[in-house]
Structure formats: C-alpha cells, structure tokens
CSV table of C-alpha atoms in Angstrom, one decimal:
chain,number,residue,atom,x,y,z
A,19,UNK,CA,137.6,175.7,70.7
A,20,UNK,CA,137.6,171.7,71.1
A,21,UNK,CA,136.4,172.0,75.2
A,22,UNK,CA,133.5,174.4,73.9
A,23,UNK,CA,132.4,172.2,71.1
A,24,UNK,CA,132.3,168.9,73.4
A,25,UNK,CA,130.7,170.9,76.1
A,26,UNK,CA,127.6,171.6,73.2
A,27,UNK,CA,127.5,168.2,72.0
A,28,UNK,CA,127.4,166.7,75.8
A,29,UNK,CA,124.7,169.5,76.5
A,30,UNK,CA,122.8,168.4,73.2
A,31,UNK,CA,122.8,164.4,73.9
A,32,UNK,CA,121.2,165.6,77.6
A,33,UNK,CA,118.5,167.4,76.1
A,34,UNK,CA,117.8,164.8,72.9
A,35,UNK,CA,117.5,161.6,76.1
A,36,UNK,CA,115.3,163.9,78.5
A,37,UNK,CA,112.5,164.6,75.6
A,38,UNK,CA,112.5,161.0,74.6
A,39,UNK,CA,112.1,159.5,78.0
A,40,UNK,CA,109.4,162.2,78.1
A,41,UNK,CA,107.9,161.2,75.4
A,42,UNK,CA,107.8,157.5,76.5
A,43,UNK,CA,106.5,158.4,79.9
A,44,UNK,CA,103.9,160.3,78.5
A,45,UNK,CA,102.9,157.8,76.1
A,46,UNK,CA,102.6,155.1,78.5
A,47,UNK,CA,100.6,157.4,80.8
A,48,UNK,CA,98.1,158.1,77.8
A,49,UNK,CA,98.0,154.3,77.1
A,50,UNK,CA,97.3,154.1,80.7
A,51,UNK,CA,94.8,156.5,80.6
A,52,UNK,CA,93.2,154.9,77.9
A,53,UNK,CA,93.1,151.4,79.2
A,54,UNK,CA,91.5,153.2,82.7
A,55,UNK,CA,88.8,155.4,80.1
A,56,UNK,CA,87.9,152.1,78.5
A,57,UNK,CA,87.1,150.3,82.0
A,58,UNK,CA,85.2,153.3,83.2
A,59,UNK,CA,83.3,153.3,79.8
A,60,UNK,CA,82.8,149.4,80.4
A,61,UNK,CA,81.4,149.2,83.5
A,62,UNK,CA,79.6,152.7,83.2
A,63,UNK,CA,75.3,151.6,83.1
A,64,UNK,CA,77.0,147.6,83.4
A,65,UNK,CA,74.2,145.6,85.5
A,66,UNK,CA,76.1,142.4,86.2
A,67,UNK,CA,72.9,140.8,87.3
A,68,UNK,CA,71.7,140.5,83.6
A,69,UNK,CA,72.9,137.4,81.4
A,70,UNK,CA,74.4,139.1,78.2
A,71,UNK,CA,71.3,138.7,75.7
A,72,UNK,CA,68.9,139.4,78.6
A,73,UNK,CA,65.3,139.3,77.3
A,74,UNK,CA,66.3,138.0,74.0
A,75,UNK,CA,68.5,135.1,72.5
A,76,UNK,CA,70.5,131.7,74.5
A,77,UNK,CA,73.8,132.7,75.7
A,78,UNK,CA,76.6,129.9,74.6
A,79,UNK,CA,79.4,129.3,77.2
A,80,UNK,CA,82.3,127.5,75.6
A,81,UNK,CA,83.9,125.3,78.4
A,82,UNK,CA,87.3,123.1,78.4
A,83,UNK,CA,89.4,122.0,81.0
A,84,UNK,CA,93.2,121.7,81.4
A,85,UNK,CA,93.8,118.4,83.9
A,86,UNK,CA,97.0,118.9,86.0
A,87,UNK,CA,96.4,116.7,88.6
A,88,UNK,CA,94.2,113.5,89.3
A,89,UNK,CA,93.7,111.3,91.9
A,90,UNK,CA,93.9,109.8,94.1
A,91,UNK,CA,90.9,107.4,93.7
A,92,UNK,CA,88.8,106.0,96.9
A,93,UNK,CA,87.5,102.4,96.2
A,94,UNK,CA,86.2,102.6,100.0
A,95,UNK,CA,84.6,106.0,99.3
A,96,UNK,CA,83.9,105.2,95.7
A,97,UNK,CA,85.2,108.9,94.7
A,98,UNK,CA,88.2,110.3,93.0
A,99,UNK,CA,89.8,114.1,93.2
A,100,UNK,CA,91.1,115.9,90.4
A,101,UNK,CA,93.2,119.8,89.9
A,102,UNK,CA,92.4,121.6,87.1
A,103,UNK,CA,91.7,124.5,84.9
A,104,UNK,CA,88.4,125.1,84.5
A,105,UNK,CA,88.2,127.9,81.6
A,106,UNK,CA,84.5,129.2,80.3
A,107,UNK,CA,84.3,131.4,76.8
A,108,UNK,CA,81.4,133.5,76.4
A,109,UNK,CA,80.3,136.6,74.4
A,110,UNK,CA,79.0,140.1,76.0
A,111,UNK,CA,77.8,143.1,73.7
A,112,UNK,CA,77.9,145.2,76.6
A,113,UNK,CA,81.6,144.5,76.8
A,114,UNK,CA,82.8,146.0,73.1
A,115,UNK,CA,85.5,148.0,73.3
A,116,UNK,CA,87.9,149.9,71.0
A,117,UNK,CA,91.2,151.1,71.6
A,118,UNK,CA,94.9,150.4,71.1
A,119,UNK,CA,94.9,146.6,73.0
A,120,UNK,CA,92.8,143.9,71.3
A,121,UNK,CA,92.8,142.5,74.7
A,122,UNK,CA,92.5,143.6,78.1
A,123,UNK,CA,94.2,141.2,80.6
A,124,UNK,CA,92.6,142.0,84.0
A,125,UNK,CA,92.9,140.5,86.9
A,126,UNK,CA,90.6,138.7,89.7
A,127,UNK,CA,89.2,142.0,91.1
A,128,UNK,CA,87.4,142.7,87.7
A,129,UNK,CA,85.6,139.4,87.6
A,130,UNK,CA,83.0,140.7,90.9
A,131,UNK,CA,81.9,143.6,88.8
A,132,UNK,CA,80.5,142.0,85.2
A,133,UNK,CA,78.3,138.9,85.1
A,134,UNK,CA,79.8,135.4,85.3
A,135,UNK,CA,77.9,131.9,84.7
A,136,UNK,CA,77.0,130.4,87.8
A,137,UNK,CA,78.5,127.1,87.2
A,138,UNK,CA,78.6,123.8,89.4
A,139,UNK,CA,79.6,120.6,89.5
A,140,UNK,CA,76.5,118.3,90.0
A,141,UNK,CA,78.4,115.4,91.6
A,142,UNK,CA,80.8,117.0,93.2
A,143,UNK,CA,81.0,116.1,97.1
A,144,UNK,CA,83.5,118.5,97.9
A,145,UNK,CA,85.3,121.7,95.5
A,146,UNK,CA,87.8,124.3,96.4
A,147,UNK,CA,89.0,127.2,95.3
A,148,UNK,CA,92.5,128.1,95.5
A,149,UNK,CA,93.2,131.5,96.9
A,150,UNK,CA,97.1,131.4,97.6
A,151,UNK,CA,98.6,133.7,97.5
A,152,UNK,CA,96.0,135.3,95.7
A,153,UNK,CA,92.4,134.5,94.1
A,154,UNK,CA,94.1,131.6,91.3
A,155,UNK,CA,91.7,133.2,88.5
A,156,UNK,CA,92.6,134.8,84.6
A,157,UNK,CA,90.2,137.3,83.3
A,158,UNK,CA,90.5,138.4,79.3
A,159,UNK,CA,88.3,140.7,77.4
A,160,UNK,CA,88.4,141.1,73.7
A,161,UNK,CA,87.4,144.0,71.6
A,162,UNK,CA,84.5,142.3,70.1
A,163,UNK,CA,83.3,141.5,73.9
A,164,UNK,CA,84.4,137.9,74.0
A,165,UNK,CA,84.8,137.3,77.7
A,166,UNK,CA,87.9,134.6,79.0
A,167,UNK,CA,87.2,133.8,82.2
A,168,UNK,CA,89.7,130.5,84.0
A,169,UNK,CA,90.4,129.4,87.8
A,170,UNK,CA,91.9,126.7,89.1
A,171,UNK,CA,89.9,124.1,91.3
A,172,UNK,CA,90.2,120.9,93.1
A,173,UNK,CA,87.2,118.8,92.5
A,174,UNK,CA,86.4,116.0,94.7
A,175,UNK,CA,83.5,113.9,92.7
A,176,UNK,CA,81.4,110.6,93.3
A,177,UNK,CA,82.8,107.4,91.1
A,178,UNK,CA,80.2,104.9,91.4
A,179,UNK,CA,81.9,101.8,90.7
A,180,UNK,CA,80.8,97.9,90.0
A,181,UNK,CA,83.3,95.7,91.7
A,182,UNK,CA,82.2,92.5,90.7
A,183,UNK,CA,85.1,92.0,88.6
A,184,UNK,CA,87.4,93.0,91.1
A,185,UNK,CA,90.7,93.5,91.1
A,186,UNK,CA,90.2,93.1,86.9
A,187,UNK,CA,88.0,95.7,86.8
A,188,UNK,CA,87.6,99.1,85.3
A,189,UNK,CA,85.7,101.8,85.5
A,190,UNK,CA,84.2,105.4,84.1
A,191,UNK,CA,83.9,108.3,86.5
A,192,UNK,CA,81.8,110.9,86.0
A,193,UNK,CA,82.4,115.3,86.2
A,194,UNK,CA,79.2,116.8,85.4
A,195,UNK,CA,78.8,120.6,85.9
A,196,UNK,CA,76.2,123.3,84.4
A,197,UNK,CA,74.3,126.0,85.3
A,198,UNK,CA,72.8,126.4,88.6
A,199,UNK,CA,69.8,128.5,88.0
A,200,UNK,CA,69.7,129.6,84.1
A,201,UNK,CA,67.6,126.8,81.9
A,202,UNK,CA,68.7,125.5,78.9
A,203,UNK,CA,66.5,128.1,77.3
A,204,UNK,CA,68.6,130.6,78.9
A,205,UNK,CA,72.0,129.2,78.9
A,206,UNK,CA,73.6,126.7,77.1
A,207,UNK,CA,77.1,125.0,77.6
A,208,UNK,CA,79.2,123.7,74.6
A,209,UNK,CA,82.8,122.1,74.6
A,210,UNK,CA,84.9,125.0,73.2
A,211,UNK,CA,87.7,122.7,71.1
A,212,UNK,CA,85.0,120.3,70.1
A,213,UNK,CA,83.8,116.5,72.2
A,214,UNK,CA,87.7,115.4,71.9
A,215,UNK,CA,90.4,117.6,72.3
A,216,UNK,CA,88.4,119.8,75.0
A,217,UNK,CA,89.7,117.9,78.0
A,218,UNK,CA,93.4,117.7,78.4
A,219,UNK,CA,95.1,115.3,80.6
A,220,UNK,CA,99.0,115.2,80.4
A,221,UNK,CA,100.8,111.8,81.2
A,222,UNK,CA,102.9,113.6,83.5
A,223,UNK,CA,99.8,115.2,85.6
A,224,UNK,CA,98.8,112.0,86.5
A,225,UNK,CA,99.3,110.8,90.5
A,226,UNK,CA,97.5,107.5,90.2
A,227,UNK,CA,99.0,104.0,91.9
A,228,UNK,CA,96.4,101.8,91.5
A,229,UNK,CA,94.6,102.2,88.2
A,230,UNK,CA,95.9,103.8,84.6
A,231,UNK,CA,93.9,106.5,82.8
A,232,UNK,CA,93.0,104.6,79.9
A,233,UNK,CA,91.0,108.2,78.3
A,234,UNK,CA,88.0,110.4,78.6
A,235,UNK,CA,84.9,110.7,77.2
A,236,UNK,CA,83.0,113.7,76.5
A,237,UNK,CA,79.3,114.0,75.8
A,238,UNK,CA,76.3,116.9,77.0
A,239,UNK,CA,72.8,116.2,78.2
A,240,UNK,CA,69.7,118.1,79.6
A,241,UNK,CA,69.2,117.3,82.9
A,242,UNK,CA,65.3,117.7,83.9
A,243,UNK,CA,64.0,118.8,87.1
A,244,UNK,CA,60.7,120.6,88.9
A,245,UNK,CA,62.2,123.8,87.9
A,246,UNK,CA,63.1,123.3,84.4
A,247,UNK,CA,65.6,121.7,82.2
A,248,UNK,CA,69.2,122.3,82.3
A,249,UNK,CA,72.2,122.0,79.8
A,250,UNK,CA,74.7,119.4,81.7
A,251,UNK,CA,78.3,119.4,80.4
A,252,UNK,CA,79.0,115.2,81.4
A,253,UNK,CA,83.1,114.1,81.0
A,254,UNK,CA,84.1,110.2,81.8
A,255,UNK,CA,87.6,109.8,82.9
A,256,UNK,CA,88.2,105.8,82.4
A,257,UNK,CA,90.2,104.0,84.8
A,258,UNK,CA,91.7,100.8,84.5
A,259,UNK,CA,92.9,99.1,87.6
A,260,UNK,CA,96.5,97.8,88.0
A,261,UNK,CA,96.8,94.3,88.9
A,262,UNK,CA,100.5,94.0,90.4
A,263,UNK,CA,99.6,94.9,93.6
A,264,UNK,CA,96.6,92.4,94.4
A,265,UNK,CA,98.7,90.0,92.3
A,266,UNK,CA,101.7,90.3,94.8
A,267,UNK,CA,99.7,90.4,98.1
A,268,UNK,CA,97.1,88.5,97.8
A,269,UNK,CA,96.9,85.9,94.7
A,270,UNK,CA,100.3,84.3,95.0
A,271,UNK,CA,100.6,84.0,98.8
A,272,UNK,CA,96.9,82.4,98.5
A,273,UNK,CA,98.3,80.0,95.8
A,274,UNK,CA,101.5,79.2,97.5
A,275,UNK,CA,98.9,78.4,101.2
A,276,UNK,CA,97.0,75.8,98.6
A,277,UNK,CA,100.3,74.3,97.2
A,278,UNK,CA,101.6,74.1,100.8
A,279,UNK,CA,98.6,72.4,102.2
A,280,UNK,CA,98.7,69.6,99.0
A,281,UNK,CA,102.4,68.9,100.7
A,282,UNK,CA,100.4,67.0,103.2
A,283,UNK,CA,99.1,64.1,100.9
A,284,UNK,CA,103.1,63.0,100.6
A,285,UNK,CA,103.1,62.6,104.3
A,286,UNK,CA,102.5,59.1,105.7
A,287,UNK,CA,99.3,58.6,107.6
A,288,UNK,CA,100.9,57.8,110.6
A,289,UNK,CA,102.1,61.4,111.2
A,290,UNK,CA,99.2,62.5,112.3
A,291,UNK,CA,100.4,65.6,114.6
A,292,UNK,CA,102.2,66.8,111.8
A,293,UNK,CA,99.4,66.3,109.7
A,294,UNK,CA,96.8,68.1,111.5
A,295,UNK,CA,99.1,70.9,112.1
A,296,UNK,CA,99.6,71.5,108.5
A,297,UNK,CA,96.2,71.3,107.2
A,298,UNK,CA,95.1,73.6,110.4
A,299,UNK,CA,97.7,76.0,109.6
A,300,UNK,CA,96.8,76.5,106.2
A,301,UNK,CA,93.4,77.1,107.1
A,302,UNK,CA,94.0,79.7,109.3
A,303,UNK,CA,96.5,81.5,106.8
A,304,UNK,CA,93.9,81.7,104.3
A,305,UNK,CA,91.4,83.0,106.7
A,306,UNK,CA,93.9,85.6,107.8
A,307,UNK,CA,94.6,86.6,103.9
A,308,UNK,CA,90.9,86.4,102.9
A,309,UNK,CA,89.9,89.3,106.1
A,310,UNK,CA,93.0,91.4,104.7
A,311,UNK,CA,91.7,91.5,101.1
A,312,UNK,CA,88.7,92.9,102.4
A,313,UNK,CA,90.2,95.7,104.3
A,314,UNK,CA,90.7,98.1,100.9
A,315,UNK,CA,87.1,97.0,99.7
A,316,UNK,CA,83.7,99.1,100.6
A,317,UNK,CA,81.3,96.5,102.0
A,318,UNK,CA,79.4,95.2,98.8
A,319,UNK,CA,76.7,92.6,99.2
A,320,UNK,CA,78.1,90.7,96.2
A,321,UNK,CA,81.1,88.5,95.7
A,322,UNK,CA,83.8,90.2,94.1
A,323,UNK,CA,86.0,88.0,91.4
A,324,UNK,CA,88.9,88.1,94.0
A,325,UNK,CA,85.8,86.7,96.7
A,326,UNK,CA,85.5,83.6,94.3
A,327,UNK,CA,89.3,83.0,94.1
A,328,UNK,CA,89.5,83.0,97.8
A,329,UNK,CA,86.7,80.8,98.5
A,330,UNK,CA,87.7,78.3,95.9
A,331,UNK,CA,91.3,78.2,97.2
A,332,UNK,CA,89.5,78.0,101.1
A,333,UNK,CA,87.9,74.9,99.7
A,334,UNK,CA,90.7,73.5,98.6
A,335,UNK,CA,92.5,74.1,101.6
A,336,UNK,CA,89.9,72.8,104.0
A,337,UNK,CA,89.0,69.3,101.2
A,338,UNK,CA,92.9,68.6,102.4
A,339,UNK,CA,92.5,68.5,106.0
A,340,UNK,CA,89.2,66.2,105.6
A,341,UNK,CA,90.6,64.3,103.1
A,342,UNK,CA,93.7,63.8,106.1
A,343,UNK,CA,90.3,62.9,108.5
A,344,UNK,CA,88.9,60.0,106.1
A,345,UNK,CA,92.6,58.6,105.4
A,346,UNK,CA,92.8,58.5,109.6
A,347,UNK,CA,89.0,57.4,109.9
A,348,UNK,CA,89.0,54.8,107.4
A,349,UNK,CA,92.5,53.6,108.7
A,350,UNK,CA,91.0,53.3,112.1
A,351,UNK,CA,87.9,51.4,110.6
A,352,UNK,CA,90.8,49.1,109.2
A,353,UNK,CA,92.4,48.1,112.3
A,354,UNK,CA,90.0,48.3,114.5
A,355,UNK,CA,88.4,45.7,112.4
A,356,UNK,CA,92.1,43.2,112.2
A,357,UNK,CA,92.3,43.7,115.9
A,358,UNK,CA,88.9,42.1,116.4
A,359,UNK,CA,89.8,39.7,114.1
A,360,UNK,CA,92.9,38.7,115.8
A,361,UNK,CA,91.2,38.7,119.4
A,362,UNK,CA,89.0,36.2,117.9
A,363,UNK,CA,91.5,34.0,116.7
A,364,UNK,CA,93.5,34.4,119.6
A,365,UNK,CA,90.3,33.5,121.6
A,366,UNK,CA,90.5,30.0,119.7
A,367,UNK,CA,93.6,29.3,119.7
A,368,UNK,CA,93.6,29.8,123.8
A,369,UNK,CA,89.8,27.6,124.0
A,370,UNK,CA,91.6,25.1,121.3
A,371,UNK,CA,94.9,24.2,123.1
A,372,UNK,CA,93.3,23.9,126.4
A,373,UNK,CA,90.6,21.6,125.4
A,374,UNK,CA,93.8,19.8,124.1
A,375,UNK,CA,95.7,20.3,127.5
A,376,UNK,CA,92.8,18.7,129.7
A,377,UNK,CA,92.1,15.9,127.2
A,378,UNK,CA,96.1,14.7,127.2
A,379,UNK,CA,96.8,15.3,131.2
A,380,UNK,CA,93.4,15.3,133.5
A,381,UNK,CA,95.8,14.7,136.0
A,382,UNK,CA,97.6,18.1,136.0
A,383,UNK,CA,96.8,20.2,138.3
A,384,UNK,CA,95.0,24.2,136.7
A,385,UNK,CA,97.9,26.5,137.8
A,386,UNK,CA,100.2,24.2,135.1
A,387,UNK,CA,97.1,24.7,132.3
A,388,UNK,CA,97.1,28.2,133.2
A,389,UNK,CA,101.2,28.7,133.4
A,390,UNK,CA,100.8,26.9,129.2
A,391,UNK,CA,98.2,29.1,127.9
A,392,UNK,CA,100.2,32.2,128.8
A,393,UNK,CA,102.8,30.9,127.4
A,394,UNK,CA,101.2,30.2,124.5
A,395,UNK,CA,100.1,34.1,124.2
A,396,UNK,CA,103.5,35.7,124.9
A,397,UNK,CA,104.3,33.2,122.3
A,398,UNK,CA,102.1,34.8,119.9
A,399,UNK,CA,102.7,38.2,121.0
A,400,UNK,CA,106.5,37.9,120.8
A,401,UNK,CA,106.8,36.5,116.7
A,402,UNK,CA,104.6,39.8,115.7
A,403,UNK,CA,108.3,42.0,116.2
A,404,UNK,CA,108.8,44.9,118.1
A,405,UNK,CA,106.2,48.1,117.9
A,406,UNK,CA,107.0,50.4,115.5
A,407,UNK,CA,108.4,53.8,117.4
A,408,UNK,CA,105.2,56.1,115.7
A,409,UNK,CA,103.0,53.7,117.6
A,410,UNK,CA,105.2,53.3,120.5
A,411,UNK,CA,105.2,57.4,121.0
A,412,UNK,CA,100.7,57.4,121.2
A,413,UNK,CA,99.5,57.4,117.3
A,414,UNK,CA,96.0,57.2,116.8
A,415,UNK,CA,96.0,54.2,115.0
A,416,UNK,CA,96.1,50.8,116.5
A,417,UNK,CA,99.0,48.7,117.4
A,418,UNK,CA,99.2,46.8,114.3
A,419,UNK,CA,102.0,47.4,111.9
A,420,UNK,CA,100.7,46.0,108.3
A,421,UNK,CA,98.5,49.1,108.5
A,422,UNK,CA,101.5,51.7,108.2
A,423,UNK,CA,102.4,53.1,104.8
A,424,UNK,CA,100.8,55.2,101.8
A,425,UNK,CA,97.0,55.2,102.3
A,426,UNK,CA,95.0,55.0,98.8
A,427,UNK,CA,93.1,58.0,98.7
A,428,UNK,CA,96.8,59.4,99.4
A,429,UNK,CA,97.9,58.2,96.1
A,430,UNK,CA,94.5,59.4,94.3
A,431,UNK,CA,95.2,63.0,96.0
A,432,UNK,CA,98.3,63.4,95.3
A,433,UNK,CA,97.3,63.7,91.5
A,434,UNK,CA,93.6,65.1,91.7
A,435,UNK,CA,94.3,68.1,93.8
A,436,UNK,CA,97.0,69.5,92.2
A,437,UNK,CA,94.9,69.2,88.3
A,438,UNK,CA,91.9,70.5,89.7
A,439,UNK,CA,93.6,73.1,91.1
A,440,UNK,CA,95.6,73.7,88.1
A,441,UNK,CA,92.2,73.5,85.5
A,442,UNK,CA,90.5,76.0,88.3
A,443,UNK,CA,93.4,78.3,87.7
A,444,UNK,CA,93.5,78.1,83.8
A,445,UNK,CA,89.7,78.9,83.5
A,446,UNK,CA,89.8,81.6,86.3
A,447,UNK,CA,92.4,83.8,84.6
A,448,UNK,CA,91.0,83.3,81.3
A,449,UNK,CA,87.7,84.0,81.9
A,450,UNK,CA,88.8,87.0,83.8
A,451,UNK,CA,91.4,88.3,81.7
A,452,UNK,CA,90.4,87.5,78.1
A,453,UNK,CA,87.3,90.0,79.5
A,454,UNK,CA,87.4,93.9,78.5
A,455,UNK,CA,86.1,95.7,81.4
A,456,UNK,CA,87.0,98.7,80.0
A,457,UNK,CA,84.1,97.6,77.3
A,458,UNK,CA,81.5,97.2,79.5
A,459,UNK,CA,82.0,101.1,81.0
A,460,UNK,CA,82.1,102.4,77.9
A,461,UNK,CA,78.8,100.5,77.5
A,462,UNK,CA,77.7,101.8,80.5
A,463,UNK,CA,78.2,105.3,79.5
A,464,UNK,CA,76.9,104.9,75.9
A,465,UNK,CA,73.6,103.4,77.6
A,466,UNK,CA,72.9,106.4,80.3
C-alpha cells in the first residue's frame, strides 16, 4: 500500500513541475512575442528620414554628458581630449507604444532604423567612436515615445589659450556641438538636468598633470551662418595650471644661476681667470635654461610671464660679468696711470743724481756714472718687496702691489645686486600671484 501511494505522489510532483515550467516557457514566449509585435508595429509606415513633428512644431533634444576621462591637454597644439557619455533625450509620437514593458531596452542595431539628431561637435579637430567589441551605444524607448539615445566618444577639441601669464595662467576650453543641418527653427538643443548639474565630471575621471579642473560652465547660443541659424549647445571646462613643475625646473635653478653669479663680487679683483669663468659660465647656463623653457611652449609672438623672469634674471647675470669688466678696466686705468707716475719720478731721480754726479767728480770717467745710476735703480726697485705670486703667474693688472685688494664698486655690489634682485622677486610673485587668472576666463566667456 505505502510503495503504491509514494509511486502516485512522485508521479503527481512530475506532472504539477512540467505544467508550470510550461506555463513559464509559454509566458515568456508570449512576452517575447509581444515585445517582437510591438517593434514590427513601430517600425511598420516609420520614415526615419522625417524629424518627429515634421511639418509642424520645434523638436527639443535634451543633452547631458557624463565625463569619464579628460586630458591630456596640448599647450603646443593648444587642444585638449576628453571620454565621455554623450546622452540625447528627445520625444517621437510615432514611437508610442503599449504593452507589458514601460521601456524597451534595444540595442545598437535599432538605432539605424528610426531617426536620430545629427549632432556634431563644432570645434572638434578629431572624434571617435568606440566600436569594441561592439558599437559602445544604449538605445531606450518609452511608452509615451520618449527616445534615450547614449554612446560613448572620445573628443579631441581646440583650446585656444592666452599664455601671457604663463606658467600662472588659466584657462576655459570650449565643447560646442549642435545640429548639423536642422535650424533652430527646426531643432532645438536644451541641457536636460538644467545649465549646472548636466555635465558631470568625477574627481576620479580626471588624468590631468599639469593643470587642475577648477569647473565647467554651461551656456547655449545660436550660431548664424549663410544657411541659417543654428542652436549651439557651448560647455567651458576651466583649467588651472599647476605651478610645481615650472617652479622646480625652471624658476629655482634660474634663481640659484643669479645667486651663483653674485658669488663673484666676494672674489678679489686680481682673480681674474676665475672671475671670467664664473660670470661666463652663468651666462651660458641661463641661456641653456631659457631655450629649454621654450621647448613645451607653442611659438607665441609675445613674452610670456616666465619670458620676463628669464630676461630679468639674464640681465642680472650678464650686469655681473660687466660690472667684473669696469672693476678690471678702471683698475687698469689706476695703474697704468701710478706706473707713469713712477717712471716719471724715476726719470728725475736718474737726471737729478747725475747732474749731481758730474758736478762733484768731472774727473770720473762715464762707465763709473753709468755703473751709479744703475745702482741707484736696482736700489729703488729692490725696497718696493718682492711681486706678489697673482702678478708673478701673468694677471692683467700691472706690477704694482697697492692696487691689490677689494675694489669699490665690489663693496657697492655686493649689497645692490642681491636687494634689487630680492625687490624684483617680491613684486614679480606678487603681481603674478595675487592675480586670478581663473577671473579673466570666466570674463572671457561671459564676454563671447
């Protein structure tokens, strides 16, 4: 009796599972179905070549854009390149729809086969579409015939940039995009989550090294051409530029050339080899440093704030090796000037004792005159003391040693250089710094 009864129950529990999977299979068939009878419906009579409202009213297309990626940001090619979602929004009455989804998620295929706006990006210099491993697009239809349309690009856009504040400097860069043929009268582009929350750019999207992104700003305008006028959709992304980099390459090794070329006026004048090699090695470094700074810069015609720090501190480099030429120049006017001097007192000493000489003893005979008077020279020579070993080794000044020691314009030097350098500094950085760049782009893009 037991065997029989579990033998009906097992036979029962088969029979209750294979209708329900049935049932299930069938039901997602007929949803299947359905989904299929709607499509057909859909796209039966569609011309995808007419705007929705064809003939009659302005279709809106609601645009945002999800940021994932941006940069990296040419300063030579004055362009930056940016990844993102670019999602439109618009409505189609020919799309209405009723069934048991309130929306159908399609995929890329359906987007060749209703009408799309025919968007571009007006200062784009290169876009791209990704296609791995498949067309990177999302396609949504709602039942009142609201249309969801996003893909994935990588923009590459013009930046024109003003550099004279370089490397303190900041800037907006444009994204415009629109419609390519439809007017404004025709087509109309909004900002779907409103002028501030429709752009989003994550911290953590962000791939720049040289500048931070500060914000965006969003704003539309008609653009008007020969053909018509055009609803523009215009986003600013502002970049501010990092300062660490220029300040470790470039600014301190130019200030540490200019300190090292100042060590010069605690030399004394009579070292002129080492002189002249320090004043035209220091020249030459900053000429090196000021062609490198240049490298990472388009060629502007106009002097870049960077420019003026490097030809001030060139100056000052090049004001210490020609103050080092006047120190030796005026030192050679100096003794050049007590050697004449000398000669001529030398000169009358020499006529004076042998006037003497031929007065006291006519009867001496010339070679003993002449044997006295050099005498009377070596004399003179020999109580001036040994040559010092600077002028024994072939300086440039004369042989006399009251000239050796701290020069004057030395002493004045020593204090001048290093204030004016000093007061150059503390108005450069100020002026420079105290300044908000970011300021005069957002002026820039209040003003166009």
């Amino acid at each position: 009796m037991l065997p029989r009864m579990a033998i009906l129950i097992l036979t029962f529990v088969t029979f209750f599972c294979w209708i329900t999977l049935g049932s299930v299979r069938g039901s997602e068939k007929i949803y299947s179905d359905n989904i299929t009878l709607i499509l057909d419906r859909l796209l039966d009579g569609y011309d995808n070549r007419l705007r929705p409202g064809s003939g009659g009213g302005v279709t809106e297309v609601k645009t945002d854009i999800f940021v994932t990626s941006f940069g990296p940001v040419s300063d030579v090619e004055m362009e930056y390149t940016m990844d993102m979602f670019f999602r439109q929004m618009w409505v189609d009455q020919r799309l209405k729809f009723e069934g048991p989804s309130e929306i159908l998620r399609l995929n890329n295929r359906m987007v060749d086969k209703i009408w799309t706006p025919d968007s571009f990006f007006r200062n784009s210099k290169k876009s791209i579409s990704h296609n791995m491993t498949t067309p990177n697009k999302l396609f949504r239809i709602m039942q009142n015939g609201t249309v969801f349309y996003t893909m994935r690009l990588t923009i590459t856009s013009e930046c024109p940039m003003k550099l004279m504040n370089f490397p303190m400097d900041g800037h907006a860069c444009p994204l415009r995009f629109g419609s390519y043929a439809y007017t404004s009268s025709e087509i109309i582009f909004t900002w779907r989550k409103g002028p501030i929350a429709s752009v989003d750019c994550p911290k953590e999207s962000m791939s720049l090294l040289q500048y931070d992104l500060v914000g965006q700003t969003l704003s539309s305008e008609i653009f008007k051409s020969n053909t018509g006028h055009y609803s523009v959709m215009v986003v600013h992304f502002h970049l501010q530029r990092k300062l660490g980099y220029y300040l470790i390459q470039t600014y301190i090794p130019l200030i540490m050339v200019v300190v090292l070329s100042q060590v010069s006026f605690w030399i004394n004048k009579e070292s002129v080899p080492a002189r002249t090699v320090a004043g035209i090695t220091t020249v030459l470094t900053m000429t090196t440093l000021s062609i490198s700074a240049r490298e990472s810069l388009p060629k502007v015609a106009y002097a870049t704030a960077m420019d003026w720090f490097i030809a001030v501190c060139f100056a000052f480099v090049a004001s210490a090796l020609v103050e080092f030429a006047a120190v030796n120049y005026l030192a050679t006017l100096q003794a050049n000037r007590r050697k004449k001097k000398k000669a001529r007192q030398d000169k009358l000493e020499v006529l004076a004792t042998g006037s003497d000489d031929d007065n006291a003893s006519s009867a001496s005979s010339p070679q003993d005159g002449l044997k006295r008077r050099n005498h009377s020279v070596c004399r003179s020579e020999a109580e001036e003391g040994p040559l010092p070993i600077f002028l024994q080794q072939g300086s440039a000044f004369p042989q006399i040693p009251q000239l050796a020691g701290t020069s004057p314009i030395d002493k004045y030097s020593r204090i001048l250089f290093p204030l004016a350098f000093a007061l150059f500094n503390l108005v450069y950085w100020y002026m420079y710094l105290a300044y908000d760049n970011m300021e005069s782009a957002r002026d820039v893009v209040l003003k166009n």
